[in-house]
Coordinates of C-alpha atoms and ligand atoms in Angstrom, one line a residue:
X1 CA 14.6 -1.8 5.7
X2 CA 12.5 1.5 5.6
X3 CA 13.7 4.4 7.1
X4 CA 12.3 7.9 8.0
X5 CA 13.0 10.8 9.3
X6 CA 10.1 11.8 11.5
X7 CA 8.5 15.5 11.8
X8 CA 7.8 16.6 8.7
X9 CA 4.3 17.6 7.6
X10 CA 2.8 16.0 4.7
X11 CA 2.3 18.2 1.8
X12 CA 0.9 17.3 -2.2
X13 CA -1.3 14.8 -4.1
X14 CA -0.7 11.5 -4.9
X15 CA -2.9 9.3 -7.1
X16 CA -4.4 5.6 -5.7
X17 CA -3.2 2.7 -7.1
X18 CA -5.6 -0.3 -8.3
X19 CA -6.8 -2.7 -5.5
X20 CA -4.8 -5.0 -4.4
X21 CA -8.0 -7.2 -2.8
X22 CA -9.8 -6.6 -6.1
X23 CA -6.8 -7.2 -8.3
X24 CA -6.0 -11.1 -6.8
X25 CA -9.4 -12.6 -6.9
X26 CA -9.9 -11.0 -10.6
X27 CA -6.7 -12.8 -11.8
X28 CA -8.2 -16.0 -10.1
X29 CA -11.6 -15.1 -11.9
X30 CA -9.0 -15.5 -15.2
X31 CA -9.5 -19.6 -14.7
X32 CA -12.7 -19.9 -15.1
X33 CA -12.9 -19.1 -19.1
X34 CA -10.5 -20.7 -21.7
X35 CA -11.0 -16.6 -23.3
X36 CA -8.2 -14.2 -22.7
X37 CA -9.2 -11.9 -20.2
X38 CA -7.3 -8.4 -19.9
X39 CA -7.2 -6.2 -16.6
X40 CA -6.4 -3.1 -16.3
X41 CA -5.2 -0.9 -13.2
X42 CA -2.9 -3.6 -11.8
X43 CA -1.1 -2.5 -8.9
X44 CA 2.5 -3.4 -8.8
X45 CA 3.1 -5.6 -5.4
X46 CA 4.1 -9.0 -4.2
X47 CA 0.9 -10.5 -3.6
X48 CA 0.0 -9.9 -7.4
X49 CA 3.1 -11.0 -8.3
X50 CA 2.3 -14.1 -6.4
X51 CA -1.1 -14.2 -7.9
X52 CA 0.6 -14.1 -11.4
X53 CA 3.3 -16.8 -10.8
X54 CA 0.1 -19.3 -9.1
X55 CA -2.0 -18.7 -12.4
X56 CA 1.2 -19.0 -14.7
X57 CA 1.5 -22.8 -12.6
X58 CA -1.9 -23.9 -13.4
X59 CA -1.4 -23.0 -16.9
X60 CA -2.0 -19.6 -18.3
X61 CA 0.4 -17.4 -19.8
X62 CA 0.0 -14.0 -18.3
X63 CA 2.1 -10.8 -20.0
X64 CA 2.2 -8.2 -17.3
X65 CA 3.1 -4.3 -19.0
X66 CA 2.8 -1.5 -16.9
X67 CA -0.6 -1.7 -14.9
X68 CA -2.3 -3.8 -17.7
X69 CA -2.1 -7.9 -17.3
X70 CA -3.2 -9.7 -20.5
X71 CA -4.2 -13.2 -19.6
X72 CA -4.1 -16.3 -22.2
X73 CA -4.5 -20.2 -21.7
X74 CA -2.5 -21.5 -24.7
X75 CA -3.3 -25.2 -23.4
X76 CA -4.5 -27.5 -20.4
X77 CA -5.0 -25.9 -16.8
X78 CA -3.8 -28.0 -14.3
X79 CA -5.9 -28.9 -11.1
X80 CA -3.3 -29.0 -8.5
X81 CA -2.2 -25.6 -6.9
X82 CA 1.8 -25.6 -6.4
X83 CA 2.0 -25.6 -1.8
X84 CA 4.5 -22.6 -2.0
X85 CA 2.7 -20.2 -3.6
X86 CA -0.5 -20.9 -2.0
X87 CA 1.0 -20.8 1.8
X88 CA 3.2 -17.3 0.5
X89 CA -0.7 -15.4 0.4
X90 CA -4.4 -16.4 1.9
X91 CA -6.3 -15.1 -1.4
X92 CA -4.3 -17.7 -3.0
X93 CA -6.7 -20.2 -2.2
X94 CA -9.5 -18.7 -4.4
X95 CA -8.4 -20.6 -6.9
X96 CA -10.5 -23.5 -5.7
X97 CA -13.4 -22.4 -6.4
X98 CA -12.8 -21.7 -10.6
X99 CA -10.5 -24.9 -11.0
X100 CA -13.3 -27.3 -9.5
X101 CA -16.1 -25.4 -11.4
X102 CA -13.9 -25.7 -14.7
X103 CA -12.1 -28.8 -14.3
X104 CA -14.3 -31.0 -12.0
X105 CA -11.9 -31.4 -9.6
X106 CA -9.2 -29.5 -7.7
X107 CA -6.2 -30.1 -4.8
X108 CA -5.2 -26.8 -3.5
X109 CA -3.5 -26.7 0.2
X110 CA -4.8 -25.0 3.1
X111 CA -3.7 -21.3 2.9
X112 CA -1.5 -19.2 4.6
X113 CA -0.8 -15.5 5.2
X114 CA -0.8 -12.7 7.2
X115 CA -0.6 -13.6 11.4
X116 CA -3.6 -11.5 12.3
X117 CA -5.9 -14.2 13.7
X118 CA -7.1 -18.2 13.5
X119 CA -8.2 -17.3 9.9
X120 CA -9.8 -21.0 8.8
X121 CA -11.5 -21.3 5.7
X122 CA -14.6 -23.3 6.9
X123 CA -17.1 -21.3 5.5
X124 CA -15.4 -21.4 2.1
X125 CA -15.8 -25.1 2.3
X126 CA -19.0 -25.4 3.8
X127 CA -20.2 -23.1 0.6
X128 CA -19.0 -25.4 -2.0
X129 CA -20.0 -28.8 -0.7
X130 CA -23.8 -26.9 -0.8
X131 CA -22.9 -27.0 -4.7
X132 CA -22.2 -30.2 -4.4
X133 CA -18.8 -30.5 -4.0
X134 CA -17.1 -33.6 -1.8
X135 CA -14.5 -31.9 -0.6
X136 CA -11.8 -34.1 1.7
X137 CA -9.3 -32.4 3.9
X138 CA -6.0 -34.4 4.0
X139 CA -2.5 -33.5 5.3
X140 CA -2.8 -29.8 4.7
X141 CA -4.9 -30.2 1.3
X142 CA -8.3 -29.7 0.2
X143 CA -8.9 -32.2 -2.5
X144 CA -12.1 -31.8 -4.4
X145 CA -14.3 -33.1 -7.1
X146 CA -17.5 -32.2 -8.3
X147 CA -18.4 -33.4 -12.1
X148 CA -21.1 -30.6 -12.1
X149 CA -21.4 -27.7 -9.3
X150 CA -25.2 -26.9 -8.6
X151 CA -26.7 -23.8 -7.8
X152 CA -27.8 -23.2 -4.2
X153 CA -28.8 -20.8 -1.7
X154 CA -26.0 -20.6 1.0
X155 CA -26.1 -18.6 4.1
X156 CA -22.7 -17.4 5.4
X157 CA -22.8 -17.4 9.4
X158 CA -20.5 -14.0 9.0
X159 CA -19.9 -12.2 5.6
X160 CA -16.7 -13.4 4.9
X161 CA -14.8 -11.6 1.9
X162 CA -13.2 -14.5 1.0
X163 CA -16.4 -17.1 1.4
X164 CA -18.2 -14.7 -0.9
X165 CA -15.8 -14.1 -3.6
X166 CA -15.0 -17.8 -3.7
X167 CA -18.7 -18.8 -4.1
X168 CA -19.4 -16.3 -6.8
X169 CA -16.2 -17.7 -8.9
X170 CA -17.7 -21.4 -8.2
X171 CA -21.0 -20.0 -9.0
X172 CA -20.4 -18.3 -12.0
X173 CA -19.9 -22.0 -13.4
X174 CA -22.9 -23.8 -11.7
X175 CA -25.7 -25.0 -12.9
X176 CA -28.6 -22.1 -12.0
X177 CA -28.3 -19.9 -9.5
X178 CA -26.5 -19.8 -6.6
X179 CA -27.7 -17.3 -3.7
X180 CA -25.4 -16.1 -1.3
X181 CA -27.2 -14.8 1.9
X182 CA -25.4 -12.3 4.2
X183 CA -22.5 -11.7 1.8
X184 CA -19.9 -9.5 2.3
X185 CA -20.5 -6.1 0.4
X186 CA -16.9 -4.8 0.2
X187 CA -15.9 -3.0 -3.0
X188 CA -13.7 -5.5 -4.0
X189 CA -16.4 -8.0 -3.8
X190 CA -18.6 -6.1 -5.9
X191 CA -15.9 -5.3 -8.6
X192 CA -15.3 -9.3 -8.9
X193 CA -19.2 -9.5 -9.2
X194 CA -18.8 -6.9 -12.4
X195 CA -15.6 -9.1 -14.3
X196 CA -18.2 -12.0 -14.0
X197 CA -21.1 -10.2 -15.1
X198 CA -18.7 -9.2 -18.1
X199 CA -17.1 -12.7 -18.5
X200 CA -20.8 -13.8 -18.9
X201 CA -22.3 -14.9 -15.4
X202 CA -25.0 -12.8 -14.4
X203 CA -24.7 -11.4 -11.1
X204 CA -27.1 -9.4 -9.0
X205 CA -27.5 -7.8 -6.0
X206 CA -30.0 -7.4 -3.4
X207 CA -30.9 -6.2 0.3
X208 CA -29.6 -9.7 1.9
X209 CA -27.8 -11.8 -0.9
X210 CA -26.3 -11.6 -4.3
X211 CA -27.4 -14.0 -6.7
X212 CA -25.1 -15.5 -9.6
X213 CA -27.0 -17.2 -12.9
X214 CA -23.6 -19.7 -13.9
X215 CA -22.9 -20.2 -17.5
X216 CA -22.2 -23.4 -19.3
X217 CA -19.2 -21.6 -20.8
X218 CA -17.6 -17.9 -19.6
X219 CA -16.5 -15.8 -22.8
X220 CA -13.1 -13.4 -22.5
X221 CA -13.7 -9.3 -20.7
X222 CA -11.4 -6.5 -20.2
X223 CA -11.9 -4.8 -17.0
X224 CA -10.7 -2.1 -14.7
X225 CA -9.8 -2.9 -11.5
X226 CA -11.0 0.0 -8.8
X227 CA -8.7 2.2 -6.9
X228 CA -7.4 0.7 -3.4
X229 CA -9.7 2.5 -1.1
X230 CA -7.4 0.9 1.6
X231 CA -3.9 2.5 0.0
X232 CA -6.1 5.8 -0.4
X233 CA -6.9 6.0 3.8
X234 CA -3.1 5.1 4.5
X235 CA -1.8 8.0 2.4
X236 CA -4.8 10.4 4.2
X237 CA -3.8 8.8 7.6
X238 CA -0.1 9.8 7.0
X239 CA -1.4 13.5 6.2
X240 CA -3.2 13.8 9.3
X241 CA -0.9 12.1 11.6
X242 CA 1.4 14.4 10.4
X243 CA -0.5 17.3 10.8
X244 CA -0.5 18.1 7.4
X245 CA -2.7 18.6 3.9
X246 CA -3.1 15.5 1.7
X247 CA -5.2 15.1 -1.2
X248 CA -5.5 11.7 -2.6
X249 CA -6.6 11.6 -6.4
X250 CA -8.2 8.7 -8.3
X251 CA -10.8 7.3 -5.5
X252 CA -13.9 6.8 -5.4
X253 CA -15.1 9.0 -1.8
X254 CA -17.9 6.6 -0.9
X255 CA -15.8 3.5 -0.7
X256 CA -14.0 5.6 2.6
X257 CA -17.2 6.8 4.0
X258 CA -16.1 5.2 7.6
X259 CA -12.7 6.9 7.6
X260 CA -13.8 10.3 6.5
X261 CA -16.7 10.4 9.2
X262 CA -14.2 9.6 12.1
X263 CA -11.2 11.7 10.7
X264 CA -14.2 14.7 11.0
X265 CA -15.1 13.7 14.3
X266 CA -11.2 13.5 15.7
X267 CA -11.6 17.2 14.0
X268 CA -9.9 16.9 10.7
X269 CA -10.8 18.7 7.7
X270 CA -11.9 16.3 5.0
X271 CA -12.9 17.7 1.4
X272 CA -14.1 15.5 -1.2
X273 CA -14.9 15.6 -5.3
X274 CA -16.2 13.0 -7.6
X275 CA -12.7 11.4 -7.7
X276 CA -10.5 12.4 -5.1
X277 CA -10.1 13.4 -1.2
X278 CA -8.5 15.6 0.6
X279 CA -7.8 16.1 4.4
X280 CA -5.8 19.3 6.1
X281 CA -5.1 19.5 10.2
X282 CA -5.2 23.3 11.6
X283 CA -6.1 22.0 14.9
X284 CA -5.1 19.6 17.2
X285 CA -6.8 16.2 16.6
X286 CA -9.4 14.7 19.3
X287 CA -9.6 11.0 20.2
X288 CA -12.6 8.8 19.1
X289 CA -14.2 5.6 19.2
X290 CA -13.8 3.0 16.5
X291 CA -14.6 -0.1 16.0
X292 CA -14.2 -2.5 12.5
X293 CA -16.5 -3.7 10.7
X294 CA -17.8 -5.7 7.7
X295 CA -18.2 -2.8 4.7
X296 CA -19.9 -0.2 5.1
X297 CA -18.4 -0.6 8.7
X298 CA -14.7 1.0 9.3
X299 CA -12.0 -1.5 7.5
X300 CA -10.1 -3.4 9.3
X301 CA -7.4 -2.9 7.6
X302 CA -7.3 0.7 8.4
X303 CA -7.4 -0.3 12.0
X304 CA -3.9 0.1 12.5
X305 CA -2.6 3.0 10.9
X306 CA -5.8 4.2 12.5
X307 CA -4.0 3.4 15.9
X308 CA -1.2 5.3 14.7
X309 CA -3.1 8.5 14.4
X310 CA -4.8 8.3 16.8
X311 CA -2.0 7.5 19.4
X312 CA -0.9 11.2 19.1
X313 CA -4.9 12.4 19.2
X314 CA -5.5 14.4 22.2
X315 CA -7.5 12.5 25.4
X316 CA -8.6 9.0 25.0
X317 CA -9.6 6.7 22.1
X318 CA -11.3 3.2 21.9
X319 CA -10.6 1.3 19.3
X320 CA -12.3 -2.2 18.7
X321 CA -11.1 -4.7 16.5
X322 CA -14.4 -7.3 15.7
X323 CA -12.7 -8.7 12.5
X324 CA -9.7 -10.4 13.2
X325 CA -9.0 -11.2 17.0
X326 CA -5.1 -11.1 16.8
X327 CA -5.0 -7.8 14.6
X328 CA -2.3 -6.0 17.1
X329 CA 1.3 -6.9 15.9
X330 CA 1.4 -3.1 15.9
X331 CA 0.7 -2.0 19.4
X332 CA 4.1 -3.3 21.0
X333 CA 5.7 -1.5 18.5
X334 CA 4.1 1.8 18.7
X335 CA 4.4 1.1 22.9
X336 CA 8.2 1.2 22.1
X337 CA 8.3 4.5 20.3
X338 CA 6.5 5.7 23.2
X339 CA 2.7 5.4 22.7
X340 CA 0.1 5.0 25.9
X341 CA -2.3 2.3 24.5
X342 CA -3.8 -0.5 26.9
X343 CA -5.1 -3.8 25.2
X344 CA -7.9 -5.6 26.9
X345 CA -9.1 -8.5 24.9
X346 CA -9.8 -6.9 21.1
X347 CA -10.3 -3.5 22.7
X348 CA -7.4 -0.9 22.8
X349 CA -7.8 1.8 24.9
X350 CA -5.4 4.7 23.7
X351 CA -4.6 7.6 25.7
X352 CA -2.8 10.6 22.8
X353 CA 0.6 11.2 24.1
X354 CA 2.8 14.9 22.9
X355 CA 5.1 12.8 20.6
X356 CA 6.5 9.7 19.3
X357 CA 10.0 8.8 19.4
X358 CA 11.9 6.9 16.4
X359 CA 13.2 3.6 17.3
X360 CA 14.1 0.5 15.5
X361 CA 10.4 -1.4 14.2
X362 CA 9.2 -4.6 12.9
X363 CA 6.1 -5.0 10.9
X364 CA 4.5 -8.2 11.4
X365 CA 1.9 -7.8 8.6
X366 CA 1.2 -5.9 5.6
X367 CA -1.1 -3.0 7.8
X368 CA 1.0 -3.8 11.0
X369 CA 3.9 -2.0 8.6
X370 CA 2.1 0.6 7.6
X371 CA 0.9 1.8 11.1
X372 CA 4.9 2.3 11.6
X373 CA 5.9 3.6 8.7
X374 CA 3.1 6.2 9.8
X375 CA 3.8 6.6 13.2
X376 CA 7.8 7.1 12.2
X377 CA 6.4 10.0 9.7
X378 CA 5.3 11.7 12.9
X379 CA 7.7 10.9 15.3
X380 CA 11.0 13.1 16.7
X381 CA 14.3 11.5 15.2
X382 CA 14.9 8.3 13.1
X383 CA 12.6 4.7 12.7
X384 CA 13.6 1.8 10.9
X385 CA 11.1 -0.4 9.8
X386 CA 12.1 -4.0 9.2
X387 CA 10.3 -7.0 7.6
X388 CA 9.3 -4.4 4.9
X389 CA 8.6 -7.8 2.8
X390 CA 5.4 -7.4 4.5
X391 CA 4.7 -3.3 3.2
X392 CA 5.5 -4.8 -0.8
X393 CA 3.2 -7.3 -0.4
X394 CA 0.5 -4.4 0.0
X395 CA 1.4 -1.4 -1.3
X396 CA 3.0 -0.1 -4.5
X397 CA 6.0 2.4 -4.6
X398 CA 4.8 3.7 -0.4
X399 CA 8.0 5.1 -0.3
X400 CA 8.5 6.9 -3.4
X401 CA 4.6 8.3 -3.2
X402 CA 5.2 9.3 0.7
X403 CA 8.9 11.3 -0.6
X404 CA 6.6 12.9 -3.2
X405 CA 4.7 14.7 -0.3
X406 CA 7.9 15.6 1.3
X407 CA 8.2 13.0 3.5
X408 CA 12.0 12.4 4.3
X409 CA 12.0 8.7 4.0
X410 CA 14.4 6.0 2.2
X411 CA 14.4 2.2 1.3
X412 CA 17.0 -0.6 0.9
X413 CA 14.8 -1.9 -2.2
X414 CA 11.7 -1.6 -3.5
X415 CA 9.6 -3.7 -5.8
X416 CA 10.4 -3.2 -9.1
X417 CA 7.3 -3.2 -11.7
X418 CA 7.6 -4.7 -14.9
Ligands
LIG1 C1 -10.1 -10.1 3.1 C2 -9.0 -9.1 2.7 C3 -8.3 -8.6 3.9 C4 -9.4 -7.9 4.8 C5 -10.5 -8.9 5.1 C6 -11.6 -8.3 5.9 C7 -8.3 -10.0 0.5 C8 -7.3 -10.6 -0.3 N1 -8.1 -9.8 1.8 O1 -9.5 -11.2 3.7 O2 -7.4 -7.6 3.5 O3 -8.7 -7.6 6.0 O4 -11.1 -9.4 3.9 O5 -12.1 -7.1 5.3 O6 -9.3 -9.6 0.0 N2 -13.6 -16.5 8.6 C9 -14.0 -17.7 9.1 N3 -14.2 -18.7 8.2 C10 -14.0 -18.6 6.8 C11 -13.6 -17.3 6.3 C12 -13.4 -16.3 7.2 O7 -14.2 -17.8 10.3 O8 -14.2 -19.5 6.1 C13 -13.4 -15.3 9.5 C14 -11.9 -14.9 9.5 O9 -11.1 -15.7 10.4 C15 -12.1 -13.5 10.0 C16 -13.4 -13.0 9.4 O10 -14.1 -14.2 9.0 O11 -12.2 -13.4 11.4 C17 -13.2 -12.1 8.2 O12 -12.5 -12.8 7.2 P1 -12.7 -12.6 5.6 O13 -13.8 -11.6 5.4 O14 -12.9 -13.9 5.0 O15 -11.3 -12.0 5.2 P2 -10.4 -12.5 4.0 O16 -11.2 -12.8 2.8 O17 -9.4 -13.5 4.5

């Protein structure tokens, strides 16, 4: 359990932490060479640590110091993903793509992960039998075989994060060159395309695909994983809802275009440098529209600590969720500490209240429990946030970080890195 002692404004710098959506589909990227590949600017959360433990089962021996991960394969990668730790996270099942491309074949079970939506991977499999996989879905597993994956053009009917990252691995492999057509452009997707550029796989972008030369053989890389432009707008969220003055060091501005522009618009002073961001509230915030979006677009996964905010923003906001349709394990919670917001279909229309009031919370995902943790920041009295399983998954030392800018805020446990 988390709990905080709401009211006090945020204060002080914190630094980002390497992305978490970059970090799991790099240490996936690890399978497809026999060459050790070191990262560096690991973040220190569950879902790597589950993305460690799944590479460790297939075969590679992984020594994890600090934020660097060193990643060997001392003998034979198995083909067959273990069902635990592949229903524990969703990005899991990325490592379909690299063992099929390497090995020729691959079972790996139909994902899990966070209850946000329907979430099916069809376009992730629709991608692969273009390269010529035959792919059969039985009892909850994908089994797959392809002796040689050939390069294709594929169109993705929405620009899936996953579908895209999972055809680049697969790709990077191929025989010639496989074209994705409306990728996804998230940062994260473009740092993966960089480790395979630097594994060996040339990868390029243009206007309405990115194209991936395979490689009859990948060679090792070391590469830095980019900061977690999703952490970043949580802590810069938590200053504003808080009325306070937050600078976030380490980022790269650009990747939070979409939350800057609408924290300027509710009337919040942003400042930015090469590396870092800054945002400072001397007057009361406004409510605006929003609605999420494939990058450049506004996140998703800023949606609801976005709600949080803007739940005490004066007059009305709309905020649209087009991403994923179930995205609102939030909103009951923040009804309960005492926030006006109506849901009509993936719309919520929020009217800014005076205050919050602590209460006792449950996150239901990873950004579900950080729209709490920053609505109980803000509100009068105490919140306790339970299923904080879901906040480690996501985000590395939130606690300790938020107490560094004066928030008065305590945990049962945290993750502990090694
Ligand atoms: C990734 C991120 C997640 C983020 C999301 C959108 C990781 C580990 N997770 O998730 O934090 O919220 O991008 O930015 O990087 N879809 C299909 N068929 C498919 C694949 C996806 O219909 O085969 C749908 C999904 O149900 C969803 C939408 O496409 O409605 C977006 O999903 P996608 O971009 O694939 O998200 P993830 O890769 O799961």
């Amino acid at each position: 359990m988390i709990v905080i002692q709401g009211g006090q404004p945020l204060s002080g710098s914190v630094r980002a932490a390497g992305a978490k959506n970059a970090a799991l589909p790099a240490i996936f990227a690890s399978l497809l060479t026999p060459e050790p590949v070191e990262l560096l600017n690991v973040p220190c959360l569950r879902d790597v640590e589950t993305a460690v433990e799944l590479v460790r089962a297939l075969g590679k021996e992984v020594v994890w110091e600090g934020g660097r991960l060193s990643i060997r394969e001392p003998g034979p990668l198995s083909p067959r993903a273990p069902e635990e730790l592949v229903r524990r996270m969703r990005a899991s099942f990325l490592v379909l793509g690299p063992l099929l491309a390497r090995l020729g074949q691959a079972q790996v079970p139909l994902p899990g992960g966070c209850a946000i939506g329907t979430r099916p991977v069809d376009l992730h499999l629709k991608g692969l039998s273009a390269l010529g996989a035959e792919l059969e879905v039985r009892e909850g597993w994908v089994y797959a075989r392809a002796p040689k994956l050939q390069g294709r053009t594929v169109y993705l009917d929405y620009p899936s994060v996953g579908a895209t990252e999972q055809l680049l691995l697969a790709g990077a492999l191929a025989a010639g060159e496989t074209a994705v057509l409306n990728p996804a452009r998230e940062p994260e997707v473009v740092d993966l395309s960089r480790l395979l550029s630097a594994l060996g796989a040339r990868v390029r972008w243009a206007d309405d695909r990115v194209v991936v030369q395979g490689a009859g053989a990948l060679s090792g890389a070391r590469h830095a994983i980019i900061p977690d432009r999703i952490e970043a707008g949580t802590f810069l969220l938590a200053g504003a809802i808080t009325k306070g003055e937050v600078r976030v060091e380490g980022v790269i501005p650009e990747h939070l275009a979409a939350l800057l522009v609408k924290l300027e618009e509710a009337g919040v002073e942003v400042s930015c440098g090469e590396d870092w961001v800054s945002v400072a509230v001397r007057r009361d915030p406004q409510g605006v529209g929003v609605e999420t979006r494939p990058y450049p677009g506004f996140p998703t996964d800023l949606q609801p600590p976005m709600v949080s905010f803007l739940s005490l923003a004066k007059g009305e906001s709309l905020v649209t969720e087009t991403v994923f349709e179930d995205r609102f394990g939030h909103v009951g919670e923040l009804l309960r500490m005492g926030a006006s917001i109506r849901r009509q279909g993936a719309s919520l229309l929020i009217r800014g209240v005076e205050g919050l009031t602590g209460t006792r919370t449950a996150a239901s995902d990873i950004r579900a429990g950080a729209a709490l943790v920053l609505a109980g920041l803000a509100a009068r009295g105490t919140t306790e946030v339970e299923g904080t399983d879901h906040i480690y998954r996501g985000y590395e030392g939130l606690v300790a970080k938020l107490r560094r800018l004066g928030a008065q805020i305590w945990e049962e446990k945290g993750n502990t890195c090694p």
